[in-house]
XYZ file of N, CA, C and O in Angstrom:
588
model
N 309.474 -186.617 -62.636
C 309.361 -188.049 -62.610
C 307.906 -188.480 -62.751
O 307.613 -189.473 -63.367
N 307.003 -187.701 -62.239
C 305.591 -188.023 -62.310
C 305.050 -187.817 -63.727
O 304.207 -188.568 -64.184
N 305.562 -186.840 -64.471
C 305.076 -186.547 -65.814
C 305.213 -187.733 -66.755
O 304.271 -188.060 -67.465
N 306.352 -188.432 -66.820
C 306.429 -189.577 -67.724
C 305.438 -190.667 -67.354
O 304.896 -191.335 -68.221
N 305.167 -190.838 -66.088
C 304.216 -191.863 -65.689
C 302.802 -191.487 -66.108
O 302.030 -192.324 -66.556
N 302.453 -190.209 -65.993
C 301.133 -189.766 -66.415
C 300.957 -189.906 -67.924
O 299.925 -190.344 -68.405
N 301.983 -189.566 -68.672
C 301.893 -189.669 -70.134
C 301.748 -191.120 -70.563
O 300.955 -191.454 -71.424
N 302.483 -192.002 -69.939
C 302.444 -193.411 -70.307
C 301.067 -193.998 -70.065
O 300.633 -194.887 -70.785
N 300.352 -193.508 -69.095
C 299.034 -194.052 -68.809
C 297.903 -193.226 -69.378
O 296.748 -193.476 -69.080
N 298.189 -192.238 -70.193
C 297.154 -191.315 -70.648
C 296.296 -191.860 -71.773
O 295.357 -191.224 -72.193
N 296.609 -193.017 -72.291
C 295.823 -193.552 -73.394
C 296.416 -193.237 -74.741
O 295.924 -193.699 -75.756
N 297.460 -192.454 -74.823
C 298.125 -192.166 -76.091
C 298.978 -193.366 -76.427
O 299.852 -193.746 -75.666
N 298.733 -193.975 -77.506
C 299.481 -195.150 -77.895
C 300.063 -194.908 -79.277
O 299.365 -194.507 -80.190
N 301.309 -195.158 -79.424
C 301.977 -195.019 -80.707
C 302.267 -196.397 -81.262
O 303.327 -196.663 -81.771
N 301.301 -197.275 -81.157
C 301.548 -198.638 -81.597
C 301.160 -198.793 -83.061
O 300.440 -197.994 -83.625
N 301.614 -199.874 -83.661
C 301.287 -200.178 -85.056
C 299.835 -200.616 -85.127
O 299.274 -201.108 -84.152
N 299.207 -200.442 -86.304
C 297.827 -200.872 -86.449
C 297.714 -202.380 -86.204
O 298.652 -203.126 -86.444
N 296.567 -202.799 -85.751
C 296.328 -204.207 -85.499
C 296.302 -205.009 -86.783
O 296.315 -204.459 -87.889
N 296.211 -206.321 -86.692
C 296.275 -207.179 -87.872
C 295.103 -206.967 -88.824
O 295.230 -207.185 -90.020
N 293.949 -206.520 -88.355
C 292.796 -206.338 -89.226
C 292.817 -205.003 -89.969
O 292.081 -204.814 -90.923
N 293.652 -204.073 -89.561
C 293.663 -202.744 -90.155
C 294.042 -202.786 -91.624
O 293.516 -202.030 -92.426
N 294.950 -203.665 -92.016
C 295.377 -203.729 -93.413
C 294.268 -204.258 -94.304
O 294.238 -203.993 -95.492
N 293.348 -205.045 -93.730
C 292.269 -205.621 -94.519
C 291.127 -204.644 -94.766
O 290.304 -204.867 -95.632
N 291.057 -203.586 -93.991
C 289.960 -202.630 -94.122
C 290.231 -201.668 -95.275
O 291.308 -201.108 -95.386
N 289.243 -201.486 -96.131
C 289.353 -200.519 -97.222
C 289.063 -199.136 -96.664
O 288.261 -198.992 -95.739
N 289.714 -198.126 -97.202
C 289.402 -196.770 -96.735
C 287.953 -196.429 -97.075
O 287.397 -196.910 -98.061
N 287.353 -195.615 -96.253
C 285.968 -195.191 -96.488
C 285.907 -194.382 -97.773
O 286.765 -193.541 -98.029
N 284.912 -194.642 -98.625
C 284.803 -193.866 -99.867
C 284.459 -192.411 -99.568
O 283.790 -192.118 -98.581
N 284.929 -191.541 -100.419
C 284.592 -190.121 -100.291
C 283.123 -189.950 -100.617
O 282.625 -190.560 -101.569
N 282.426 -189.132 -99.862
C 281.009 -188.936 -100.182
C 280.867 -188.232 -101.528
O 281.626 -187.329 -101.849
N 279.918 -188.697 -102.323
C 279.652 -188.079 -103.617
C 278.929 -186.765 -103.388
O 278.025 -186.685 -102.561
N 279.356 -185.754 -104.108
C 278.663 -184.475 -104.044
C 277.367 -184.607 -104.828
O 277.386 -184.977 -105.994
N 276.233 -184.343 -104.198
C 274.978 -184.477 -104.926
C 274.913 -183.462 -106.063
O 275.370 -182.341 -105.943
N 274.329 -183.875 -107.154
C 274.194 -183.006 -108.308
C 273.025 -182.058 -108.102
O 271.971 -182.449 -107.600
N 273.218 -180.830 -108.518
C 272.144 -179.843 -108.446
C 271.047 -180.179 -109.458
O 269.940 -179.674 -109.377
N 271.361 -181.062 -110.420
C 270.368 -181.452 -111.415
C 269.198 -182.194 -110.787
O 268.126 -182.287 -111.379
N 269.384 -182.719 -109.572
C 268.318 -183.425 -108.886
C 267.414 -182.491 -108.084
O 266.440 -182.938 -107.487
N 267.753 -181.222 -108.043
C 266.983 -180.232 -107.293
C 266.290 -179.298 -108.283
O 266.579 -179.321 -109.477
N 265.362 -178.441 -107.821
C 264.709 -177.501 -108.735
C 265.765 -176.678 -109.489
O 266.677 -176.112 -108.872
N 265.649 -176.653 -110.822
C 266.680 -175.983 -111.608
C 266.125 -175.436 -112.910
O 264.942 -175.578 -113.212
N 267.001 -174.837 -113.673
C 266.625 -174.130 -114.899
C 266.128 -175.038 -116.013
O 265.567 -174.536 -116.980
N 266.290 -176.340 -115.887
C 265.780 -177.244 -116.929
C 264.307 -177.556 -116.725
O 263.709 -178.244 -117.538
N 263.712 -177.044 -115.649
C 262.335 -177.370 -115.295
C 261.314 -176.333 -115.750
O 260.202 -176.309 -115.222
N 261.660 -175.492 -116.704
C 260.693 -174.519 -117.217
C 260.324 -173.467 -116.188
O 259.162 -173.360 -115.800
N 261.293 -172.664 -115.793
C 261.072 -171.702 -114.707
C 260.732 -170.293 -115.195
O 260.664 -169.367 -114.394
N 260.515 -170.117 -116.479
C 260.162 -168.809 -117.046
C 259.137 -169.030 -118.152
O 258.917 -170.170 -118.585
N 258.528 -167.954 -118.628
C 257.565 -168.063 -119.731
C 258.167 -167.500 -121.017
O 259.143 -166.743 -120.988
N 257.549 -167.856 -122.128
C 257.962 -167.325 -123.432
C 257.841 -165.807 -123.437
O 258.740 -165.100 -123.902
N 256.731 -165.290 -122.896
C 256.513 -163.844 -122.861
C 257.607 -163.135 -122.067
O 258.065 -162.054 -122.450
N 258.024 -163.738 -120.975
C 259.067 -163.147 -120.149
C 260.393 -163.107 -120.910
O 261.095 -162.092 -120.887
N 260.739 -164.187 -121.588
C 261.971 -164.201 -122.376
C 261.889 -163.217 -123.541
O 262.898 -162.606 -123.918
N 260.688 -163.025 -124.097
C 260.511 -162.013 -125.153
C 260.787 -160.609 -124.600
O 261.429 -159.791 -125.257
N 260.314 -160.335 -123.393
C 260.624 -159.047 -122.761
C 262.127 -158.932 -122.514
O 262.718 -157.860 -122.679
N 262.754 -160.034 -122.126
C 264.205 -160.046 -121.941
C 264.950 -159.763 -123.225
O 265.981 -159.075 -123.221
N 264.423 -160.257 -124.340
C 265.011 -159.958 -125.642
C 264.946 -158.460 -125.918
O 265.897 -157.867 -126.442
N 263.835 -157.832 -125.553
C 263.697 -156.378 -125.726
C 264.692 -155.629 -124.835
O 265.295 -154.631 -125.261
N 264.888 -156.090 -123.603
C 265.880 -155.474 -122.712
C 267.265 -155.606 -123.332
O 268.040 -154.647 -123.362
N 267.561 -156.789 -123.843
C 268.857 -157.000 -124.504
C 269.037 -156.007 -125.652
O 270.069 -155.343 -125.749
N 268.044 -155.901 -126.515
C 268.152 -155.017 -127.670
C 268.310 -153.551 -127.302
O 269.059 -152.812 -127.936
N 267.606 -153.122 -126.264
C 267.632 -151.711 -125.868
C 268.839 -151.341 -125.008
O 269.310 -150.203 -125.070
N 269.348 -152.273 -124.224
C 270.380 -151.926 -123.236
C 271.636 -152.789 -123.371
O 272.741 -152.279 -123.524
N 271.461 -154.090 -123.308
C 272.604 -155.010 -123.197
C 273.434 -155.097 -124.474
O 274.653 -155.306 -124.418
N 272.769 -154.954 -125.619
C 273.478 -155.118 -126.895
C 274.507 -154.022 -127.148
O 275.339 -154.161 -128.048
N 274.483 -152.948 -126.354
C 275.509 -151.913 -126.481
C 276.897 -152.485 -126.209
O 277.881 -152.032 -126.788
N 276.968 -153.474 -125.321
C 278.260 -154.045 -124.928
C 278.379 -155.541 -125.199
O 279.484 -156.058 -125.311
N 277.257 -156.244 -125.254
C 277.280 -157.712 -125.342
C 276.775 -158.203 -126.682
O 275.784 -157.692 -127.199
N 277.448 -159.236 -127.185
C 276.927 -159.994 -128.322
C 276.318 -161.266 -127.745
O 276.651 -161.675 -126.629
N 275.429 -161.880 -128.479
C 274.731 -163.049 -127.958
C 275.692 -164.166 -127.570
O 275.431 -164.914 -126.615
N 276.796 -164.283 -128.276
C 277.780 -165.324 -127.946
C 278.350 -165.168 -126.539
O 278.830 -166.140 -125.961
N 278.302 -163.967 -125.979
C 278.790 -163.769 -124.614
C 278.035 -164.667 -123.634
O 278.583 -165.089 -122.623
N 276.761 -164.926 -123.913
C 275.912 -165.657 -122.979
C 275.761 -167.132 -123.316
O 275.065 -167.854 -122.610
N 276.380 -167.559 -124.399
C 276.308 -168.971 -124.772
C 277.688 -169.604 -124.873
O 277.792 -170.795 -125.151
N 278.729 -168.834 -124.647
C 280.103 -169.329 -124.751
C 280.410 -170.315 -123.619
O 279.902 -170.175 -122.507
N 281.239 -171.306 -123.900
C 281.594 -172.286 -122.860
C 282.125 -171.665 -121.570
O 281.793 -172.148 -120.481
N 282.895 -170.616 -121.660
C 283.434 -169.990 -120.441
C 282.306 -169.437 -119.576
O 282.330 -169.566 -118.346
N 281.309 -168.822 -120.194
C 280.154 -168.306 -119.448
C 279.384 -169.463 -118.812
O 279.051 -169.424 -117.623
N 279.103 -170.489 -119.604
C 278.331 -171.620 -119.109
C 279.056 -172.321 -117.956
O 278.443 -172.646 -116.940
N 280.350 -172.540 -118.109
C 281.129 -173.192 -117.050
C 281.141 -172.366 -115.769
O 281.062 -172.908 -114.670
N 281.255 -171.057 -115.924
C 281.319 -170.181 -114.752
C 280.059 -170.279 -113.892
O 280.123 -170.230 -112.667
N 278.902 -170.421 -114.543
C 277.637 -170.364 -113.812
C 276.993 -171.724 -113.591
O 275.977 -171.806 -112.887
N 277.539 -172.797 -114.150
C 276.972 -174.133 -113.962
C 276.870 -174.474 -112.476
O 277.831 -174.328 -111.724
N 275.697 -174.895 -112.064
C 275.371 -175.288 -110.693
C 275.456 -174.146 -109.678
O 275.483 -174.383 -108.472
N 275.456 -172.918 -110.160
C 275.308 -171.764 -109.259
C 273.809 -171.537 -109.063
O 272.987 -172.004 -109.849
N 273.446 -170.806 -108.047
C 272.027 -170.497 -107.883
C 271.640 -169.440 -108.918
O 272.465 -168.612 -109.324
N 270.391 -169.493 -109.335
C 269.882 -168.483 -110.261
C 270.037 -167.101 -109.633
O 270.392 -166.139 -110.309
N 269.809 -167.021 -108.330
C 269.949 -165.737 -107.649
C 271.362 -165.185 -107.799
O 271.538 -163.975 -107.970
N 272.363 -166.018 -107.742
C 273.753 -165.541 -107.842
C 274.008 -164.848 -109.183
O 274.586 -163.764 -109.225
N 273.578 -165.452 -110.285
C 273.732 -164.809 -111.594
C 272.851 -163.567 -111.672
O 273.287 -162.519 -112.154
N 271.618 -163.676 -111.197
C 270.707 -162.529 -111.219
C 271.337 -161.351 -110.484
O 271.359 -160.235 -110.991
N 271.863 -161.596 -109.286
C 272.448 -160.527 -108.480
C 273.691 -159.943 -109.139
O 273.925 -158.737 -109.078
N 274.464 -160.781 -109.786
C 275.665 -160.309 -110.485
C 275.253 -159.295 -111.561
O 275.857 -158.233 -111.694
N 274.221 -159.623 -112.313
C 273.726 -158.706 -113.344
C 273.169 -157.430 -112.697
O 273.481 -156.314 -113.119
N 272.358 -157.614 -111.672
C 271.691 -156.493 -110.999
C 272.693 -155.479 -110.444
O 272.492 -154.269 -110.574
N 273.760 -155.970 -109.849
C 274.750 -155.094 -109.217
C 275.731 -154.456 -110.199
O 276.290 -153.406 -109.903
N 275.962 -155.070 -111.355
C 277.049 -154.622 -112.233
C 276.624 -154.080 -113.595
O 277.441 -153.498 -114.292
N 275.388 -154.287 -113.984
C 274.976 -153.907 -115.330
C 273.951 -152.784 -115.282
O 273.215 -152.665 -114.307
N 273.892 -152.022 -116.341
C 274.791 -152.023 -117.497
C 276.088 -151.274 -117.192
O 276.151 -150.483 -116.239
N 277.067 -151.535 -118.011
C 278.369 -150.884 -117.828
C 278.182 -149.368 -117.849
O 277.499 -148.816 -118.686
N 278.775 -148.713 -116.881
C 278.665 -147.257 -116.788
C 277.455 -146.770 -116.018
O 277.398 -145.619 -115.599
N 276.462 -147.636 -115.839
C 275.253 -147.291 -115.084
C 274.805 -148.472 -114.219
O 273.633 -148.866 -114.253
N 275.717 -149.086 -113.466
C 275.322 -150.273 -112.693
C 274.204 -149.953 -111.709
O 274.133 -148.854 -111.168
N 273.329 -150.925 -111.555
C 272.216 -150.758 -110.622
C 271.040 -149.975 -111.183
O 270.086 -149.725 -110.459
N 271.094 -149.595 -112.453
C 270.009 -148.795 -113.020
C 268.873 -149.640 -113.600
O 267.814 -149.099 -113.915
N 269.075 -150.944 -113.710
C 268.011 -151.809 -114.221
C 267.040 -152.142 -113.096
O 267.439 -152.313 -111.947
N 265.764 -152.261 -113.439
C 264.780 -152.679 -112.452
C 264.927 -154.178 -112.200
O 265.524 -154.907 -113.006
N 264.345 -154.640 -111.122
C 264.359 -156.075 -110.817
C 263.709 -156.850 -111.954
O 264.170 -157.918 -112.335
N 262.625 -156.305 -112.503
C 261.928 -156.988 -113.591
C 262.802 -157.054 -114.844
O 262.844 -158.079 -115.510
N 263.496 -155.972 -115.178
C 264.379 -155.984 -116.350
C 265.488 -157.036 -116.204
O 265.804 -157.744 -117.160
N 266.069 -157.117 -115.020
C 267.135 -158.096 -114.790
C 266.576 -159.510 -114.918
O 267.176 -160.379 -115.576
N 265.429 -159.749 -114.314
C 264.823 -161.082 -114.379
C 264.472 -161.443 -115.812
O 264.745 -162.559 -116.267
N 263.897 -160.502 -116.543
C 263.554 -160.768 -117.939
C 264.803 -161.040 -118.778
O 264.819 -161.975 -119.593
N 265.842 -160.253 -118.581
C 267.090 -160.482 -119.329
C 267.666 -161.854 -118.983
O 268.158 -162.569 -119.873
N 267.598 -162.229 -117.737
C 268.093 -163.542 -117.324
C 267.302 -164.659 -118.005
O 267.875 -165.647 -118.466
N 265.997 -164.508 -118.105
C 265.207 -165.543 -118.773
C 265.539 -165.608 -120.265
O 265.493 -166.682 -120.861
N 265.891 -164.492 -120.858
C 266.340 -164.502 -122.249
C 267.638 -165.297 -122.378
O 267.809 -166.070 -123.322
N 268.536 -165.152 -121.433
C 269.779 -165.929 -121.428
C 269.453 -167.422 -121.319
O 270.054 -168.247 -122.019
N 268.496 -167.767 -120.479
C 268.102 -169.173 -120.358
C 267.590 -169.699 -121.692
O 267.956 -170.798 -122.119
N 266.748 -168.904 -122.354
C 266.211 -169.341 -123.645
C 267.307 -169.454 -124.697
O 267.310 -170.406 -125.478
N 268.242 -168.507 -124.710
C 269.350 -168.581 -125.664
C 270.130 -169.884 -125.540
O 270.687 -170.377 -126.519
N 270.154 -170.430 -124.351
C 270.890 -171.655 -124.097
C 270.021 -172.908 -124.185
O 270.423 -173.981 -123.742
N 268.853 -172.762 -124.787
C 268.007 -173.914 -125.073
C 267.218 -174.460 -123.901
O 266.691 -175.578 -123.983
N 267.122 -173.698 -122.822
C 266.355 -174.172 -121.670
C 264.868 -173.930 -121.911
O 264.477 -172.892 -122.441
N 264.036 -174.877 -121.537
C 262.617 -174.792 -121.895
C 261.850 -173.770 -121.068
O 262.135 -173.587 -119.888
N 260.862 -173.134 -121.697
C 259.960 -172.269 -120.928
C 258.941 -173.123 -120.189
O 258.789 -174.314 -120.464
N 258.243 -172.492 -119.269
C 257.181 -173.165 -118.533
C 255.920 -172.333 -118.540
O 255.760 -171.433 -119.375
N 255.064 -172.594 -117.592
C 253.770 -171.925 -117.509
C 253.778 -170.709 -116.591
O 252.864 -169.902 -116.631
N 254.810 -170.581 -115.753
C 254.846 -169.530 -114.742
C 256.087 -168.676 -114.914
O 257.178 -169.201 -115.153
N 255.907 -167.356 -114.797
C 257.057 -166.458 -114.888
C 257.997 -166.658 -113.711
O 257.561 -166.965 -112.600
N 259.277 -166.449 -113.960
C 260.258 -166.425 -112.891
C 260.023 -165.147 -112.100
O 259.978 -164.048 -112.672
N 259.847 -165.278 -110.803
C 259.571 -164.123 -109.946
C 260.826 -163.278 -109.766
O 261.941 -163.718 -110.050
N 260.639 -162.088 -109.262
C 261.755 -161.148 -109.090
C 262.271 -161.079 -107.657
O 263.255 -160.390 -107.403
N 261.646 -161.793 -106.730
C 262.075 -161.705 -105.331
C 263.249 -162.653 -105.067
O 263.382 -163.697 -105.704
N 264.083 -162.259 -104.131
C 265.318 -162.999 -103.829
C 265.054 -164.454 -103.463
O 265.763 -165.353 -103.915
N 264.059 -164.703 -102.622
C 263.807 -166.068 -102.160
C 263.431 -166.998 -103.300
O 263.909 -168.130 -103.361
N 262.583 -166.546 -104.203
C 262.192 -167.391 -105.327
C 263.374 -167.629 -106.261
O 263.605 -168.754 -106.699
N 264.123 -166.584 -106.564
C 265.285 -166.740 -107.446
C 266.288 -167.725 -106.857
O 266.930 -168.475 -107.587
N 266.394 -167.743 -105.540
C 267.360 -168.613 -104.879
C 266.869 -170.058 -104.766
O 267.598 -170.928 -104.322
N 265.637 -170.325 -105.194
C 265.091 -171.685 -105.149
C 265.642 -172.575 -106.259
O 265.473 -173.785 -106.206
N 266.267 -171.994 -107.273
C 266.663 -172.748 -108.459
C 268.175 -172.727 -108.674
O 268.839 -171.733 -108.396
N 268.671 -173.828 -109.229
C 270.078 -173.963 -109.612
C 270.196 -173.841 -111.122
O 269.282 -174.216 -111.857
N 271.322 -173.336 -111.575
C 271.573 -173.234 -113.008
C 272.148 -174.560 -113.503
O 273.214 -174.983 -113.063
N 271.408 -175.191 -114.373
C 271.834 -176.390 -115.088
C 271.585 -176.091 -116.563
O 270.466 -175.745 -116.945
N 272.600 -176.194 -117.381
C 272.470 -175.795 -118.788
C 271.960 -176.904 -119.700
O 271.392 -176.627 -120.738
N 272.166 -178.136 -119.331
C 271.756 -179.251 -120.198
C 270.497 -179.894 -119.672
O 270.426 -180.287 -118.508
N 269.508 -180.026 -120.549
C 268.287 -180.706 -120.183
C 268.594 -182.205 -120.166
O 269.129 -182.744 -121.134
N 268.286 -182.870 -119.042
C 268.535 -184.307 -118.904
C 267.502 -185.064 -119.736
O 266.324 -184.767 -119.694
N 267.967 -186.042 -120.471
C 267.038 -186.836 -121.295
C 266.794 -188.191 -120.705
O 267.465 -188.705 -119.924
């Protein structure tokens, strides 16, 4: 007998919304901020010389299995859009080359990655992309340069 009395006074109310509730608009969903507003690949994060070294890595190692279209195809671009540069770098580092994963140096992976950036029309800058995890993780992959 005491339980129903406690429940009735507990503050749980199953009443209909008040008259003003219908006039209130639902709160808008927060917009996901674009990674394009943060440091990213459109900001010249590699040098021409570094991408040239990446081209040499591609020719000596990567071209055994990959054609250039592999790195410019819409499926590739969509997969990595707005991912961190480190995520793509690490994917290459851990899995390539086929049959000998993990055999590339950090510099070779970074250089090959900068070649991929250049293949996709991203601008070079004045400073090489570093090979350390923290620096690589500072940038987001954005494929289109904002005009």
